[in-house]
Amino acid sequence: MSDINLLRNMKVAANLSFMFGEAGGLLSRYRAARNAGFLVVECAFPYSVPAQDVAAALQETGLKQVLINSDPGDTQAGELGFAAIPGKEVRFRESLERSISYAKTLGCHKLHIMSGRRSAEHDESAHVTTLEANLRHAVSRLVEENITGLIEPINPVSIPGYFLNNYDTAVSVIEKINSPNLRLQLDIFHLQMICGNVSNNIKKLMPITGHVQIAQAPHRHEPSCSGELDYVFIFSKLQEAGYSEYVGAEYTPSTSSSDSLQWMDQCGLTF
């Protein structure tokens, strides 16, 4: 496959938790994304809207949902998932089933499983052991439903206290479980904020990567904004590493969402 074809295969998905906020609520954002030219979308938490209503918005617009996050629990109380939290195994399984139900209704085959915030009552080993056990259970369910589970290290500046905040732990757990239904969600913004060395890490992590997201660092605006990352170069590295799937635009636009899309032409990507 030629380099040009690889770039053409890397289609951009609008992340509706970050983009098109000017359109209003979640369902309005689907329509705005389609009007801007997008064919595929992702979002973090669709759970405030009935799944059937989200599915209807997808059908109305012709959009494809490629990713959702797992049900996080009560975000107002600070919950952000349960996969790594000792003593929350029942909550994890309940949230997993709700997440699977939403994913199936939306025709979505990728699920970001959130680890949750670190518990002061438990040490690192207890969190890792819990994470591995819960992900083994998740994989057994996801295989049945033809869904790929993803885990994503999130940097401690964006979400202080989030347990999975490094790549060593994520890689170790994925390699131990060793299932095609558990992959890494490689967010280039978080990669830069956590450890940098982006080019070498893309090459190292690509064999276990199931989804890529992008934003400029450190402010998390669109890739064409001034910042730490040269996305023309980064997309060439993704291309060299063989990535040819969806790229999630998980950024807060510095201007209107539609006006923020000039980076796509600059980097040679399409909808």
mmCIF file with all atom_site columns, C-alpha atoms in Angstrom, residues 151-248:
data_model
loop_
_atom_site.group_PDB
_atom_site.id
_atom_site.type_symbol
_atom_site.label_atom_id
_atom_site.label_alt_id
_atom_site.label_comp_id
_atom_site.label_asym_id
_atom_site.label_entity_id
_atom_site.label_seq_id
_atom_site.pdbx_PDB_ins_code
_atom_site.Cartn_x
_atom_site.Cartn_y
_atom_site.Cartn_z
_atom_site.occupancy
_atom_site.B_iso_or_equiv
_atom_site.pdbx_formal_charge
_atom_site.auth_seq_id
_atom_site.auth_comp_id
_atom_site.auth_asym_id
_atom_site.auth_atom_id
_atom_site.pdbx_PDB_model_num
ATOM 1  C CA . ILE A 1 151 ? -7.459  1.718   27.524 1.00 0.00 ? 151 ILE A CA 1
ATOM 2  C CA . GLU A 1 152 ? -5.923  5.180   27.436 1.00 0.00 ? 152 GLU A CA 1
ATOM 3  C CA . PRO A 1 153 ? -3.291  6.787   29.652 1.00 0.00 ? 153 PRO A CA 1
ATOM 4  C CA . ILE A 1 154 ? -4.499  10.286  30.594 1.00 0.00 ? 154 ILE A CA 1
ATOM 5  C CA . ASN A 1 155 ? -2.025  12.917  31.693 1.00 0.00 ? 155 ASN A CA 1
ATOM 6  C CA . PRO A 1 156 ? -2.178  14.197  35.298 1.00 0.00 ? 156 PRO A CA 1
ATOM 7  C CA . VAL A 1 157 ? -2.451  17.846  34.245 1.00 0.00 ? 157 VAL A CA 1
ATOM 8  C CA . SER A 1 158 ? -5.748  17.286  32.406 1.00 0.00 ? 158 SER A CA 1
ATOM 9  C CA . ILE A 1 159 ? -7.223  14.918  35.006 1.00 0.00 ? 159 ILE A CA 1
ATOM 10 C CA . PRO A 1 160 ? -5.351  14.905  38.320 1.00 0.00 ? 160 PRO A CA 1
ATOM 11 C CA . GLY A 1 161 ? -5.701  11.632  40.194 1.00 0.00 ? 161 GLY A CA 1
ATOM 12 C CA . TYR A 1 162 ? -6.686  9.486   37.226 1.00 0.00 ? 162 TYR A CA 1
ATOM 13 C CA . PHE A 1 163 ? -5.140  6.072   37.826 1.00 0.00 ? 163 PHE A CA 1
ATOM 14 C CA . LEU A 1 164 ? -3.979  5.111   34.341 1.00 0.00 ? 164 LEU A CA 1
ATOM 15 C CA . ASN A 1 165 ? -1.578  7.993   33.765 1.00 0.00 ? 165 ASN A CA 1
ATOM 16 C CA . ASN A 1 166 ? 1.417   6.205   32.229 1.00 0.00 ? 166 ASN A CA 1
ATOM 17 C CA . TYR A 1 167 ? 2.163   3.975   29.263 1.00 0.00 ? 167 TYR A CA 1
ATOM 18 C CA . ASP A 1 168 ? 4.210   1.355   31.104 1.00 0.00 ? 168 ASP A CA 1
ATOM 19 C CA . THR A 1 169 ? 1.155   0.153   33.041 1.00 0.00 ? 169 THR A CA 1
ATOM 20 C CA . ALA A 1 170 ? -1.105  0.224   29.985 1.00 0.00 ? 170 ALA A CA 1
ATOM 21 C CA . VAL A 1 171 ? 1.357   -1.736  27.849 1.00 0.00 ? 171 VAL A CA 1
ATOM 22 C CA . SER A 1 172 ? 1.993   -4.270  30.603 1.00 0.00 ? 172 SER A CA 1
ATOM 23 C CA . VAL A 1 173 ? -1.709  -5.012  31.120 1.00 0.00 ? 173 VAL A CA 1
ATOM 24 C CA . ILE A 1 174 ? -2.448  -5.247  27.393 1.00 0.00 ? 174 ILE A CA 1
ATOM 25 C CA . GLU A 1 175 ? 0.471   -7.624  26.874 1.00 0.00 ? 175 GLU A CA 1
ATOM 26 C CA . LYS A 1 176 ? -0.528  -9.802  29.850 1.00 0.00 ? 176 LYS A CA 1
ATOM 27 C CA . ILE A 1 177 ? -4.126  -10.175 28.701 1.00 0.00 ? 177 ILE A CA 1
ATOM 28 C CA . ASN A 1 178 ? -2.950  -10.651 25.114 1.00 0.00 ? 178 ASN A CA 1
ATOM 29 C CA . SER A 1 179 ? -6.276  -10.318 23.331 1.00 0.00 ? 179 SER A CA 1
ATOM 30 C CA . PRO A 1 180 ? -7.133  -8.588  20.036 1.00 0.00 ? 180 PRO A CA 1
ATOM 31 C CA . ASN A 1 181 ? -10.192 -7.249  21.875 1.00 0.00 ? 181 ASN A CA 1
ATOM 32 C CA . LEU A 1 182 ? -8.014  -5.116  24.173 1.00 0.00 ? 182 LEU A CA 1
ATOM 33 C CA . ARG A 1 183 ? -5.918  -2.404  22.531 1.00 0.00 ? 183 ARG A CA 1
ATOM 34 C CA . LEU A 1 184 ? -4.294  0.921   23.352 1.00 0.00 ? 184 LEU A CA 1
ATOM 35 C CA . GLN A 1 185 ? -6.015  4.216   22.675 1.00 0.00 ? 185 GLN A CA 1
ATOM 36 C CA . LEU A 1 186 ? -3.068  6.358   21.595 1.00 0.00 ? 186 LEU A CA 1
ATOM 37 C CA . ASP A 1 187 ? -3.889  10.007  22.161 1.00 0.00 ? 187 ASP A CA 1
ATOM 38 C CA . ILE A 1 188 ? -0.939  12.032  20.841 1.00 0.00 ? 188 ILE A CA 1
ATOM 39 C CA . PHE A 1 189 ? -1.828  14.967  23.110 1.00 0.00 ? 189 PHE A CA 1
ATOM 40 C CA . HIS A 1 190 ? -1.646  12.771  26.220 1.00 0.00 ? 190 HIS A CA 1
ATOM 41 C CA . LEU A 1 191 ? 1.494   11.062  24.904 1.00 0.00 ? 191 LEU A CA 1
ATOM 42 C CA . GLN A 1 192 ? 3.261   14.416  24.634 1.00 0.00 ? 192 GLN A CA 1
ATOM 43 C CA . MET A 1 193 ? 2.031   15.587  28.043 1.00 0.00 ? 193 MET A CA 1
ATOM 44 C CA . ILE A 1 194 ? 3.026   12.335  29.783 1.00 0.00 ? 194 ILE A CA 1
ATOM 45 C CA . CYS A 1 195 ? 6.378   11.425  28.278 1.00 0.00 ? 195 CYS A CA 1
ATOM 46 C CA . GLY A 1 196 ? 7.037   13.042  24.898 1.00 0.00 ? 196 GLY A CA 1
ATOM 47 C CA . ASN A 1 197 ? 9.470   11.233  22.577 1.00 0.00 ? 197 ASN A CA 1
ATOM 48 C CA . VAL A 1 198 ? 6.506   11.069  20.220 1.00 0.00 ? 198 VAL A CA 1
ATOM 49 C CA . SER A 1 199 ? 8.146   9.636   17.091 1.00 0.00 ? 199 SER A CA 1
ATOM 50 C CA . ASN A 1 200 ? 9.821   6.722   18.850 1.00 0.00 ? 200 ASN A CA 1
ATOM 51 C CA . ASN A 1 201 ? 6.771   6.028   20.999 1.00 0.00 ? 201 ASN A CA 1
ATOM 52 C CA . ILE A 1 202 ? 4.454   5.901   17.974 1.00 0.00 ? 202 ILE A CA 1
ATOM 53 C CA . LYS A 1 203 ? 6.711   3.231   16.468 1.00 0.00 ? 203 LYS A CA 1
ATOM 54 C CA . LYS A 1 204 ? 6.961   1.341   19.770 1.00 0.00 ? 204 LYS A CA 1
ATOM 55 C CA . LEU A 1 205 ? 3.249   1.467   20.630 1.00 0.00 ? 205 LEU A CA 1
ATOM 56 C CA . MET A 1 206 ? 1.674   0.979   17.200 1.00 0.00 ? 206 MET A CA 1
ATOM 57 C CA . PRO A 1 207 ? 1.586   -2.862  17.365 1.00 0.00 ? 207 PRO A CA 1
ATOM 58 C CA . ILE A 1 208 ? -0.895  -2.680  20.260 1.00 0.00 ? 208 ILE A CA 1
ATOM 59 C CA . THR A 1 209 ? -2.745  0.479   19.161 1.00 0.00 ? 209 THR A CA 1
ATOM 60 C CA . GLY A 1 210 ? -6.434  0.267   18.286 1.00 0.00 ? 210 GLY A CA 1
ATOM 61 C CA . HIS A 1 211 ? -7.345  3.944   17.967 1.00 0.00 ? 211 HIS A CA 1
ATOM 62 C CA . VAL A 1 212 ? -5.563  7.299   17.636 1.00 0.00 ? 212 VAL A CA 1
ATOM 63 C CA . GLN A 1 213 ? -6.675  10.734  18.831 1.00 0.00 ? 213 GLN A CA 1
ATOM 64 C CA . ILE A 1 214 ? -5.042  14.102  18.310 1.00 0.00 ? 214 ILE A CA 1
ATOM 65 C CA . ALA A 1 215 ? -4.849  17.644  19.709 1.00 0.00 ? 215 ALA A CA 1
ATOM 66 C CA . GLN A 1 216 ? -2.153  20.264  20.007 1.00 0.00 ? 216 GLN A CA 1
ATOM 67 C CA . ALA A 1 217 ? -0.215  20.445  23.278 1.00 0.00 ? 217 ALA A CA 1
ATOM 68 C CA . PRO A 1 218 ? -0.278  21.928  25.827 1.00 0.00 ? 218 PRO A CA 1
ATOM 69 C CA . HIS A 1 219 ? -3.583  23.786  25.300 1.00 0.00 ? 219 HIS A CA 1
ATOM 70 C CA . ARG A 1 220 ? -5.543  21.009  23.518 1.00 0.00 ? 220 ARG A CA 1
ATOM 71 C CA . HIS A 1 221 ? -6.673  23.126  20.565 1.00 0.00 ? 221 HIS A CA 1
ATOM 72 C CA . GLU A 1 222 ? -6.659  22.044  16.922 1.00 0.00 ? 222 GLU A CA 1
ATOM 73 C CA . PRO A 1 223 ? -3.373  20.657  15.529 1.00 0.00 ? 223 PRO A CA 1
ATOM 74 C CA . SER A 1 224 ? -2.728  23.706  13.332 1.00 0.00 ? 224 SER A CA 1
ATOM 75 C CA . CYS A 1 225 ? -2.484  26.000  16.355 1.00 0.00 ? 225 CYS A CA 1
ATOM 76 C CA . SER A 1 226 ? 0.945   27.020  17.581 1.00 0.00 ? 226 SER A CA 1
ATOM 77 C CA . GLY A 1 227 ? 2.192   24.486  20.114 1.00 0.00 ? 227 GLY A CA 1
ATOM 78 C CA . GLU A 1 228 ? 4.628   21.723  20.903 1.00 0.00 ? 228 GLU A CA 1
ATOM 79 C CA . LEU A 1 229 ? 3.641   19.287  18.158 1.00 0.00 ? 229 LEU A CA 1
ATOM 80 C CA . ASP A 1 230 ? 4.277   19.310  14.397 1.00 0.00 ? 230 ASP A CA 1
ATOM 81 C CA . TYR A 1 231 ? 1.329   17.313  13.125 1.00 0.00 ? 231 TYR A CA 1
ATOM 82 C CA . VAL A 1 232 ? 2.437   17.193  9.491  1.00 0.00 ? 232 VAL A CA 1
ATOM 83 C CA . PHE A 1 233 ? 5.491   15.307  10.761 1.00 0.00 ? 233 PHE A CA 1
ATOM 84 C CA . ILE A 1 234 ? 3.468   13.252  13.273 1.00 0.00 ? 234 ILE A CA 1
ATOM 85 C CA . PHE A 1 235 ? 1.051   12.020  10.623 1.00 0.00 ? 235 PHE A CA 1
ATOM 86 C CA . SER A 1 236 ? 4.035   10.967  8.536  1.00 0.00 ? 236 SER A CA 1
ATOM 87 C CA . LYS A 1 237 ? 5.206   8.919   11.532 1.00 0.00 ? 237 LYS A CA 1
ATOM 88 C CA . LEU A 1 238 ? 1.754   7.354   11.959 1.00 0.00 ? 238 LEU A CA 1
ATOM 89 C CA . GLN A 1 239 ? 1.815   6.580   8.264  1.00 0.00 ? 239 GLN A CA 1
ATOM 90 C CA . GLU A 1 240 ? 5.258   4.984   8.492  1.00 0.00 ? 240 GLU A CA 1
ATOM 91 C CA . ALA A 1 241 ? 4.083   2.896   11.450 1.00 0.00 ? 241 ALA A CA 1
ATOM 92 C CA . GLY A 1 242 ? 1.237   1.532   9.321  1.00 0.00 ? 242 GLY A CA 1
ATOM 93 C CA . TYR A 1 243 ? -1.739  3.209   10.981 1.00 0.00 ? 243 TYR A CA 1
ATOM 94 C CA . SER A 1 244 ? -4.664  3.487   8.549  1.00 0.00 ? 244 SER A CA 1
ATOM 95 C CA . GLU A 1 245 ? -7.769  3.677   10.735 1.00 0.00 ? 245 GLU A CA 1
ATOM 96 C CA . TYR A 1 246 ? -9.795  6.516   12.232 1.00 0.00 ? 246 TYR A CA 1
ATOM 97 C CA . VAL A 1 247 ? -8.204  9.549   13.866 1.00 0.00 ? 247 VAL A CA 1
ATOM 98 C CA . GLY A 1 248 ? -10.289 11.161  16.582 1.00 0.00 ? 248 GLY A CA 1
#
